[in-house]
PDB file of C-alpha atoms in Angstrom:
ATOM      1  CA  MET A 814       0.000   0.000   0.000  1.00  0.00           C
ATOM      2  CA  THR A 815       2.636   2.486   1.008  1.00  0.00           C
ATOM      3  CA  SER A 816       4.730   1.835  -2.076  1.00  0.00           C
ATOM      4  CA  LEU A 817       1.740   2.169  -4.385  1.00  0.00           C
ATOM      5  CA  ARG A 818       0.706   5.435  -2.850  1.00  0.00           C
ATOM      6  CA  HIS A 819       4.272   6.704  -3.110  1.00  0.00           C
ATOM      7  CA  ASN A 820       4.502   5.668  -6.754  1.00  0.00           C
ATOM      8  CA  LEU A 821       1.208   7.236  -7.682  1.00  0.00           C
ATOM      9  CA  SER A 822       2.213  10.594  -6.218  1.00  0.00           C
ATOM     10  CA  GLY A 823       5.767  10.570  -7.552  1.00  0.00           C
ATOM     11  CA  ALA A 824       5.915  13.469  -9.998  1.00  0.00           C
ATOM     12  CA  GLN A 825       9.402  12.541 -11.087  1.00  0.00           C
ATOM     13  CA  ARG A 826       8.061   9.243 -12.484  1.00  0.00           C
ATOM     14  CA  ALA A 827       5.551  10.810 -14.864  1.00  0.00           C
ATOM     15  CA  GLU A 828       7.531  13.090 -17.103  1.00  0.00           C
ATOM     16  CA  SER A 829       6.007  14.221 -20.379  1.00  0.00           C
ATOM     17  CA  VAL A 830       7.837  14.223 -23.670  1.00  0.00           C
ATOM     18  CA  GLN A 831       6.819  17.275 -25.636  1.00  0.00           C
ATOM     19  CA  ILE A 832       8.179  17.866 -29.134  1.00  0.00           C
ATOM     20  CA  PRO A 833       6.527  20.762 -30.999  1.00  0.00           C
ATOM     21  CA  GLN A 834       5.328  19.266 -34.261  1.00  0.00           C
ATOM     22  CA  ASP A 835       6.019  22.319 -36.401  1.00  0.00           C
ATOM     23  CA  ARG A 836       9.504  22.916 -34.951  1.00  0.00           C
ATOM     24  CA  ALA A 837      11.078  19.476 -35.320  1.00  0.00           C
ATOM     25  CA  LEU A 838      14.074  19.769 -37.709  1.00  0.00           C
ATOM     26  CA  ARG A 839      16.558  17.371 -39.202  1.00  0.00           C
ATOM     27  CA  GLN A 840      20.252  18.166 -38.982  1.00  0.00           C
ATOM     28  CA  ASP A 841      20.047  19.833 -42.408  1.00  0.00           C
ATOM     29  CA  ASP A 842      17.454  22.287 -40.952  1.00  0.00           C
ATOM     30  CA  GLN A 843      14.682  20.817 -43.074  1.00  0.00           C
ATOM     31  CA  PRO A 844      11.322  20.087 -41.411  1.00  0.00           C
ATOM     32  CA  ARG A 845      10.812  16.493 -40.354  1.00  0.00           C
ATOM     33  CA  ARG A 846       7.595  14.537 -40.512  1.00  0.00           C
ATOM     34  CA  ASN A 847       5.224  15.555 -37.702  1.00  0.00           C
ATOM     35  CA  VAL A 848       6.067  13.869 -34.410  1.00  0.00           C
ATOM     36  CA  THR A 849       3.311  12.804 -32.050  1.00  0.00           C
ATOM     37  CA  LEU A 850       3.714  14.238 -28.564  1.00  0.00           C
ATOM     38  CA  MET A 851       3.910  11.526 -25.935  1.00  0.00           C
ATOM     39  CA  ARG A 852       3.281  11.565 -22.196  1.00  0.00           C
ATOM     40  CA  LYS A 853       3.840   9.145 -19.351  1.00  0.00           C
ATOM     41  CA  TYR A 854       0.737   8.219 -17.388  1.00  0.00           C
ATOM     42  CA  GLU A 855       0.474   6.280 -14.148  1.00  0.00           C
ATOM     43  CA  ALA A 856      -2.606   4.195 -13.433  1.00  0.00           C
ATOM     44  CA  ALA A 857      -3.750   2.271 -10.369  1.00  0.00           C
ATOM     45  CA  ALA A 858      -6.778  -0.009 -10.688  1.00  0.00           C
ATOM     46  CA  LEU A 859      -8.847  -2.161  -8.355  1.00  0.00           C
ATOM     47  CA  LEU A 860      -8.976  -5.665  -9.838  1.00  0.00           C
ATOM     48  CA  PRO A 861     -11.830  -8.181  -9.386  1.00  0.00           C
ATOM     49  CA  ASP A 862      -9.830 -10.076  -6.744  1.00  0.00           C
ATOM     50  CA  LEU A 863      -9.532  -6.785  -4.783  1.00  0.00           C
ATOM     51  CA  THR A 864      -5.810  -6.465  -5.413  1.00  0.00           C
ATOM     52  CA  ILE A 865      -4.419  -3.238  -6.875  1.00  0.00           C
ATOM     53  CA  SER A 866      -2.653  -3.069 -10.206  1.00  0.00           C
ATOM     54  CA  PHE A 867      -0.148  -0.259 -10.686  1.00  0.00           C
ATOM     55  CA  LYS A 868       1.409   0.432 -14.084  1.00  0.00           C
ATOM     56  CA  SER A 869       3.068   3.228 -16.048  1.00  0.00           C
ATOM     57  CA  HIS A 870       2.089   3.849 -19.665  1.00  0.00           C
ATOM     58  CA  VAL A 871       3.516   5.993 -22.433  1.00  0.00           C
ATOM     59  CA  ALA A 872       0.720   7.223 -24.677  1.00  0.00           C
ATOM     60  CA  PRO A 873      -0.121  10.169 -26.958  1.00  0.00           C
ATOM     61  CA  ALA A 874      -0.666  13.559 -25.326  1.00  0.00           C
ATOM     62  CA  THR A 875      -4.078  13.846 -26.960  1.00  0.00           C
ATOM     63  CA  PRO A 876      -7.301  14.909 -25.206  1.00  0.00           C
ATOM     64  CA  LEU A 877      -8.602  11.327 -24.949  1.00  0.00           C
ATOM     65  CA  PHE A 878      -5.518  10.173 -23.046  1.00  0.00           C
ATOM     66  CA  GLU A 879      -4.821  13.401 -21.148  1.00  0.00           C
ATOM     67  CA  GLU A 880      -8.355  13.573 -19.768  1.00  0.00           C
ATOM     68  CA  THR A 881      -7.679  10.348 -17.884  1.00  0.00           C
ATOM     69  CA  SER A 882      -5.365  12.206 -15.531  1.00  0.00           C
ATOM     70  CA  THR A 883      -5.756  15.970 -15.689  1.00  0.00           C
ATOM     71  CA  ALA A 884      -8.760  16.973 -13.589  1.00  0.00           C
ATOM     72  CA  PHE A 885      -7.409  17.710 -10.096  1.00  0.00           C
ATOM     73  CA  ALA A 886      -4.036  18.954  -8.888  1.00  0.00           C
ATOM     74  CA  ARG A 887      -2.070  17.280  -6.127  1.00  0.00           C
ATOM     75  CA  GLY A 888      -3.456  18.388  -2.762  1.00  0.00           C
ATOM     76  CA  THR A 889      -7.103  18.521  -3.879  1.00  0.00           C
ATOM     77  CA  LEU A 890      -9.271  17.221  -1.034  1.00  0.00           C
ATOM     78  CA  ILE A 891     -11.672  14.458  -2.034  1.00  0.00           C
ATOM     79  CA  PRO A 892     -14.709  13.673   0.175  1.00  0.00           C
ATOM     80  CA  THR A 893     -14.440  10.128   1.516  1.00  0.00           C
ATOM     81  CA  VAL A 894     -16.318   8.124   4.127  1.00  0.00           C
ATOM     82  CA  ARG A 895     -13.472   8.904   6.532  1.00  0.00           C
ATOM     83  CA  GLY A 896     -13.409  12.632   5.785  1.00  0.00           C
ATOM     84  CA  PRO A 897     -11.555  14.761   3.215  1.00  0.00           C
ATOM     85  CA  VAL A 898      -8.447  13.061   1.833  1.00  0.00           C
ATOM     86  CA  ALA A 899      -5.845  14.548  -0.525  1.00  0.00           C
ATOM     87  CA  ILE A 900      -6.219  12.903  -3.912  1.00  0.00           C
ATOM     88  CA  GLU A 901      -2.596  11.714  -3.941  1.00  0.00           C
ATOM     89  CA  ASP A 902      -3.308   9.740  -0.755  1.00  0.00           C
ATOM     90  CA  LEU A 903      -6.264   7.826  -2.217  1.00  0.00           C
ATOM     91  CA  LEU A 904      -5.964   4.260  -3.447  1.00  0.00           C
ATOM     92  CA  PRO A 905      -8.392   2.151  -5.476  1.00  0.00           C
ATOM     93  CA  GLY A 906     -10.753   0.501  -3.022  1.00  0.00           C
ATOM     94  CA  ASP A 907     -11.130   3.608  -0.846  1.00  0.00           C
ATOM     95  CA  TYR A 908     -14.743   4.773  -0.571  1.00  0.00           C
ATOM     96  CA  VAL A 909     -15.626   8.307  -1.636  1.00  0.00           C
ATOM     97  CA  GLU A 910     -18.837  10.227  -1.049  1.00  0.00           C
ATOM     98  CA  THR A 911     -20.727  10.868  -4.288  1.00  0.00           C
ATOM     99  CA  ALA A 912     -24.101  12.231  -5.334  1.00  0.00           C
ATOM    100  CA  GLY A 913     -25.365   8.647  -5.345  1.00  0.00           C
ATOM    101  CA  GLY A 914     -23.898   7.665  -1.973  1.00  0.00           C
ATOM    102  CA  SER A 915     -20.567   6.109  -1.064  1.00  0.00           C
ATOM    103  CA  GLU A 916     -18.711   4.428  -3.934  1.00  0.00           C
ATOM    104  CA  PRO A 917     -15.368   2.640  -4.119  1.00  0.00           C
ATOM    105  CA  VAL A 918     -12.643   4.223  -6.212  1.00  0.00           C
ATOM    106  CA  MET A 919     -12.028   1.808  -9.087  1.00  0.00           C
ATOM    107  CA  TRP A 920      -9.177   3.573 -10.861  1.00  0.00           C
ATOM    108  CA  ILE A 921      -6.845   6.553 -10.397  1.00  0.00           C
ATOM    109  CA  GLY A 922      -4.837   8.137 -13.198  1.00  0.00           C
ATOM    110  CA  SER A 923      -1.941  10.540 -12.753  1.00  0.00           C
ATOM    111  CA  THR A 924       0.510  12.480 -14.896  1.00  0.00           C
ATOM    112  CA  THR A 925       2.893  15.408 -14.588  1.00  0.00           C
ATOM    113  CA  TYR A 926       1.831  18.639 -16.233  1.00  0.00           C
ATOM    114  CA  VAL A 927       4.664  20.793 -17.510  1.00  0.00           C
ATOM    115  CA  PRO A 928       3.723  24.486 -17.782  1.00  0.00           C
ATOM    116  CA  GLY A 929       5.121  26.677 -20.519  1.00  0.00           C
ATOM    117  CA  ARG A 930       4.321  28.912 -23.472  1.00  0.00           C
ATOM    118  CA  ASN A 931       3.524  28.234 -27.100  1.00  0.00           C
ATOM    119  CA  ASP A 932       5.304  30.130 -29.881  1.00  0.00           C
ATOM    120  CA  ASP A 933       2.406  32.591 -30.109  1.00  0.00           C
ATOM    121  CA  GLY A 934       2.706  33.471 -26.414  1.00  0.00           C
ATOM    122  CA  THR A 935      -0.389  31.562 -25.309  1.00  0.00           C
ATOM    123  CA  SER A 936      -0.219  29.229 -22.342  1.00  0.00           C
ATOM    124  CA  LEU A 937       0.788  25.619 -22.821  1.00  0.00           C
ATOM    125  CA  ASN A 938      -0.751  23.213 -20.319  1.00  0.00           C
ATOM    126  CA  ALA A 939      -2.289  26.062 -18.331  1.00  0.00           C
ATOM    127  CA  LEU A 940      -4.383  25.202 -15.289  1.00  0.00           C
ATOM    128  CA  MET A 941      -7.420  26.917 -13.776  1.00  0.00           C
ATOM    129  CA  ARG A 942      -7.616  28.390 -10.300  1.00  0.00           C
ATOM    130  CA  VAL A 943     -11.076  28.596  -8.769  1.00  0.00           C
ATOM    131  CA  THR A 944     -10.828  31.058  -5.903  1.00  0.00           C
ATOM    132  CA  SER A 945     -12.428  30.541  -2.521  1.00  0.00           C
ATOM    133  CA  GLY A 946     -16.041  31.700  -2.410  1.00  0.00           C
ATOM    134  CA  SER A 947     -16.385  32.075  -6.178  1.00  0.00           C
ATOM    135  CA  TYR A 948     -19.863  30.548  -6.089  1.00  0.00           C
ATOM    136  CA  GLY A 949     -20.983  31.721  -2.671  1.00  0.00           C
ATOM    137  CA  LEU A 950     -19.995  31.123   0.923  1.00  0.00           C
ATOM    138  CA  GLY A 951     -17.825  28.021   1.079  1.00  0.00           C
ATOM    139  CA  ARG A 952     -18.131  27.264  -2.634  1.00  0.00           C
ATOM    140  CA  PRO A 953     -15.361  26.412  -2.824  1.00  0.00           C
ATOM    141  CA  ASP A 954     -14.171  26.657   0.753  1.00  0.00           C
ATOM    142  CA  PHE A 955     -10.553  26.779  -0.448  1.00  0.00           C
ATOM    143  CA  ASP A 956      -8.852  27.653  -3.723  1.00  0.00           C
ATOM    144  CA  LEU A 957      -8.986  24.819  -6.244  1.00  0.00           C
ATOM    145  CA  LEU A 958      -6.407  24.114  -8.928  1.00  0.00           C
ATOM    146  CA  VAL A 959      -7.907  22.067 -11.741  1.00  0.00           C
ATOM    147  CA  GLY A 960      -6.906  20.945 -15.215  1.00  0.00           C
ATOM    148  CA  PRO A 961      -8.581  20.697 -18.624  1.00  0.00           C
ATOM    149  CA  ALA A 962     -10.393  17.459 -17.724  1.00  0.00           C
ATOM    150  CA  ALA A 963     -12.315  19.101 -14.874  1.00  0.00           C
ATOM    151  CA  ARG A 964     -16.014  19.523 -15.578  1.00  0.00           C
ATOM    152  CA  MET A 965     -18.510  20.996 -13.155  1.00  0.00           C
ATOM    153  CA  VAL A 966     -22.274  20.838 -12.815  1.00  0.00           C
ATOM    154  CA  ILE A 967     -24.180  23.810 -14.246  1.00  0.00           C
ATOM    155  CA  LYS A 968     -27.802  24.216 -13.128  1.00  0.00           C
ATOM    156  CA  HIS A 969     -30.546  26.352 -14.648  1.00  0.00           C
ATOM    157  CA  GLN A 970     -34.296  25.898 -14.641  1.00  0.00           C
ATOM    158  CA  LYS A 971     -34.519  26.603 -18.374  1.00  0.00           C
ATOM    159  CA  LEU A 972     -32.398  23.546 -19.043  1.00  0.00           C
ATOM    160  CA  GLY A 973     -35.084  21.371 -17.486  1.00  0.00           C
ATOM    161  CA  THR A 974     -37.669  22.653 -19.945  1.00  0.00           C
ATOM    162  CA  LEU A 975     -35.406  22.356 -22.973  1.00  0.00           C
ATOM    163  CA  LEU A 976     -33.445  19.201 -22.166  1.00  0.00           C
ATOM    164  CA  GLY A 977     -35.541  17.401 -19.614  1.00  0.00           C
ATOM    165  CA  GLN A 978     -32.826  17.878 -16.987  1.00  0.00           C
ATOM    166  CA  ASP A 979     -31.885  21.071 -15.176  1.00  0.00           C
ATOM    167  CA  CYS A 980     -28.225  20.079 -14.783  1.00  0.00           C
ATOM    168  CA  VAL A 981     -25.456  19.579 -17.325  1.00  0.00           C
ATOM    169  CA  LEU A 982     -21.671  19.300 -17.205  1.00  0.00           C
ATOM    170  CA  ALA A 983     -19.336  21.910 -18.693  1.00  0.00           C
ATOM    171  CA  PRO A 984     -15.560  22.421 -18.573  1.00  0.00           C
ATOM    172  CA  VAL A 985     -14.439  24.596 -15.672  1.00  0.00           C
ATOM    173  CA  SER A 986     -12.141  26.394 -18.126  1.00  0.00           C
ATOM    174  CA  ASP A 987     -15.192  27.692 -20.036  1.00  0.00           C
ATOM    175  CA  TYR A 988     -16.032  29.892 -17.063  1.00  0.00           C
ATOM    176  CA  ALA A 989     -12.718  31.698 -16.718  1.00  0.00           C
ATOM    177  CA  ASP A 990     -13.393  35.377 -15.990  1.00  0.00           C
ATOM    178  CA  GLY A 991      -9.964  36.602 -14.934  1.00  0.00           C
ATOM    179  CA  ASP A 992     -11.232  37.273 -11.423  1.00  0.00           C
ATOM    180  CA  ARG A 993     -12.929  34.375  -9.636  1.00  0.00           C
ATOM    181  CA  LEU A 994     -11.772  31.760 -12.116  1.00  0.00           C
ATOM    182  CA  PHE A 995      -8.549  32.420 -13.946  1.00  0.00           C
ATOM    183  CA  GLU A 996      -5.832  30.682 -15.905  1.00  0.00           C
ATOM    184  CA  VAL A 997      -2.527  30.073 -14.152  1.00  0.00           C
ATOM    185  CA  THR A 998       0.822  28.803 -15.380  1.00  0.00           C
ATOM    186  CA  PRO A 999       2.687  27.365 -12.376  1.00  0.00           C
ATOM    187  CA  ALA A1000       6.397  27.988 -12.063  1.00  0.00           C
ATOM    188  CA  GLY A1001       7.131  24.264 -11.973  1.00  0.00           C
ATOM    189  CA  THR A1002       5.619  20.903 -12.799  1.00  0.00           C
ATOM    190  CA  VAL A1003       2.297  19.930 -11.224  1.00  0.00           C
ATOM    191  CA  GLN A1004       1.137  16.399 -10.562  1.00  0.00           C
ATOM    192  CA  MET A1005      -2.423  15.968 -11.861  1.00  0.00           C
ATOM    193  CA  TYR A1006      -5.001  13.263 -11.154  1.00  0.00           C
ATOM    194  CA  HIS A1007      -8.414  11.910 -12.025  1.00  0.00           C
ATOM    195  CA  LEU A1008     -10.407   9.090 -10.483  1.00  0.00           C
ATOM    196  CA  MET A1009     -13.097   6.684 -11.592  1.00  0.00           C
ATOM    197  CA  THR A1010     -15.874   5.048  -9.581  1.00  0.00           C
ATOM    198  CA  ARG A1011     -18.052   2.067 -10.504  1.00  0.00           C
ATOM    199  CA  ARG A1012     -20.356   4.381 -12.405  1.00  0.00           C
ATOM    200  CA  HIS A1013     -20.003   7.928 -13.641  1.00  0.00           C
ATOM    201  CA  THR A1014     -21.172  10.276 -10.925  1.00  0.00           C
ATOM    202  CA  ILE A1015     -20.623  13.587  -9.140  1.00  0.00           C
ATOM    203  CA  LEU A1016     -18.262  14.533  -6.311  1.00  0.00           C
ATOM    204  CA  LYS A1017     -18.398  17.697  -4.228  1.00  0.00           C
ATOM    205  CA  ILE A1018     -14.899  19.129  -4.400  1.00  0.00           C
ATOM    206  CA  GLY A1019     -14.686  22.033  -1.981  1.00  0.00           C
ATOM    207  CA  GLY A1020     -18.436  22.527  -2.365  1.00  0.00           C
ATOM    208  CA  ILE A1021     -18.284  22.523  -6.188  1.00  0.00           C
ATOM    209  CA  GLU A1022     -19.981  19.599  -7.927  1.00  0.00           C
ATOM    210  CA  MET A1023     -17.576  17.928 -10.366  1.00  0.00           C
ATOM    211  CA  GLU A1024     -17.652  14.670 -12.275  1.00  0.00           C
ATOM    212  CA  THR A1025     -15.706  11.463 -11.862  1.00  0.00           C
ATOM    213  CA  TYR A1026     -13.782  10.112 -14.850  1.00  0.00           C
ATOM    214  CA  HIS A1027     -15.557   8.735 -17.914  1.00  0.00           C
ATOM    215  CA  PRO A1028     -14.105   8.722 -21.448  1.00  0.00           C
ATOM    216  CA  GLY A1029     -17.411   9.805 -22.995  1.00  0.00           C
ATOM    217  CA  LYS A1030     -19.916   8.089 -25.257  1.00  0.00           C
ATOM    218  CA  SER A1031     -17.955   8.760 -28.449  1.00  0.00           C
ATOM    219  CA  ALA A1032     -14.504   7.848 -27.109  1.00  0.00           C
ATOM    220  CA  GLY A1033     -13.896   4.963 -29.469  1.00  0.00           C
ATOM    221  CA  GLN A1034     -15.255   6.445 -32.674  1.00  0.00           C
ATOM    222  CA  ALA A1035     -11.972   7.917 -33.912  1.00  0.00           C
ATOM    223  CA  LEU A1036      -9.682   5.219 -32.467  1.00  0.00           C
ATOM    224  CA  GLY A1037      -7.918   2.646 -34.594  1.00  0.00           C
ATOM    225  CA  GLN A1038      -7.334  -0.807 -33.207  1.00  0.00           C
ATOM    226  CA  ASN A1039      -3.842  -0.030 -31.899  1.00  0.00           C
ATOM    227  CA  LEU A1040      -4.856   3.137 -30.039  1.00  0.00           C
ATOM    228  CA  ARG A1041      -7.983   1.429 -28.700  1.00  0.00           C
ATOM    229  CA  SER A1042      -5.831  -1.387 -27.293  1.00  0.00           C
ATOM    230  CA  LEU A1043      -3.350   1.099 -25.824  1.00  0.00           C
ATOM    231  CA  PHE A1044      -6.145   3.076 -24.192  1.00  0.00           C
ATOM    232  CA  LEU A1045      -7.823  -0.006 -22.719  1.00  0.00           C
ATOM    233  CA  SER A1046      -4.463  -1.253 -21.411  1.00  0.00           C
ATOM    234  CA  MET A1047      -4.558   1.663 -18.972  1.00  0.00           C
ATOM    235  CA  PHE A1048      -7.723   0.149 -17.442  1.00  0.00           C
ATOM    236  CA  PRO A1049      -6.990  -3.474 -16.479  1.00  0.00           C
ATOM    237  CA  ASN A1050     -10.389  -3.648 -14.779  1.00  0.00           C
ATOM    238  CA  ILE A1051     -12.132  -2.776 -18.072  1.00  0.00           C
ATOM    239  CA  SER A1052     -12.292  -5.157 -21.045  1.00  0.00           C
ATOM    240  CA  GLN A1053     -14.155  -2.962 -23.533  1.00  0.00           C
ATOM    241  CA  LEU A1054     -15.260   0.654 -23.837  1.00  0.00           C
ATOM    242  CA  GLU A1055     -18.870  -0.288 -23.123  1.00  0.00           C
ATOM    243  CA  ASP A1056     -17.804  -1.387 -19.625  1.00  0.00           C
ATOM    244  CA  PHE A1057     -17.424   2.254 -18.609  1.00  0.00           C
ATOM    245  CA  GLY A1058     -21.230   2.432 -18.542  1.00  0.00           C
ATOM    246  CA  GLN A1059     -23.405   5.437 -19.208  1.00  0.00           C
ATOM    247  CA  VAL A1060     -22.523   9.083 -18.681  1.00  0.00           C
ATOM    248  CA  SER A1061     -24.821  10.191 -15.862  1.00  0.00           C
ATOM    249  CA  MET A1062     -25.256  13.760 -17.083  1.00  0.00           C
ATOM    250  CA  THR A1063     -25.107  15.523 -20.446  1.00  0.00           C
ATOM    251  CA  ARG A1064     -21.751  17.088 -21.268  1.00  0.00           C
ATOM    252  CA  THR A1065     -21.720  20.320 -23.213  1.00  0.00           C
ATOM    253  CA  SER A1066     -20.001  23.721 -23.355  1.00  0.00           C
ATOM    254  CA  ARG A1067     -20.714  27.131 -21.891  1.00  0.00           C
ATOM    255  CA  GLU A1068     -21.415  28.450 -25.383  1.00  0.00           C
ATOM    256  CA  VAL A1069     -24.208  25.923 -25.872  1.00  0.00           C
ATOM    257  CA  ILE A1070     -25.580  26.462 -22.371  1.00  0.00           C
ATOM    258  CA  ASP A1071     -25.677  30.246 -22.806  1.00  0.00           C
ATOM    259  CA  SER A1072     -27.391  29.915 -26.174  1.00  0.00           C
ATOM    260  CA  LEU A1073     -30.082  27.702 -24.649  1.00  0.00           C
ATOM    261  CA  ILE A1074     -30.620  29.930 -21.631  1.00  0.00           C
ATOM    262  CA  ASP A1075     -30.791  33.086 -23.741  1.00  0.00           C
ATOM    263  CA  THR A1076     -33.471  31.718 -26.078  1.00  0.00           C
TER     264      THR A1076
END
């Protein structure tokens, strides 16, 4: 247990390999063929015999793979049956409090995010800081640092009339306002995490409702056989994409939500 927890939180073991595709040159200064950016991911899974599998994987730094591990920064407190626990101290098999009651953690993904700047000056691998009290007293009750995989619950009564449900999920990054929610580029690497329960559900992170991991209904549509196999190898407790189950709440964007509410 101790060694697994240490491995999962070891930032030095999850370095990313980032090679800008449009800047890769041969020795004769001629452009090379585009190079796929790769990243190291760490995954811990609860197996059917209740043992824990821990493995490292090198996979493309594409949204499908990065979303497995880039929701919550190290230090984020997760509600469990024994009280708030930092995400890096969780192990598969621990029970967390969800919108549907207590659920065991089935899988935890982790990777190191390397901040920086693109050639055009925009942020590379920027994170989002949600400041304390952004959504009212105690929501959140402490600053949150989240990544691009973090989605939060958005509620509006008009959504119930239009969609049949008054809640949807949208990326936290869509709500950046430069004040309460703003983009940050840390000075050093940040260890990022995501976690999966038996079924897709909602956790209250610092009073903000956010989702557990799910690859999405269309995850396998653009995957060839090799990438599908590589992706599934990260989930030894899953044999096929259908085993992830249903997404419990519609995922969309702020743009779509605003257009619906404003109609």
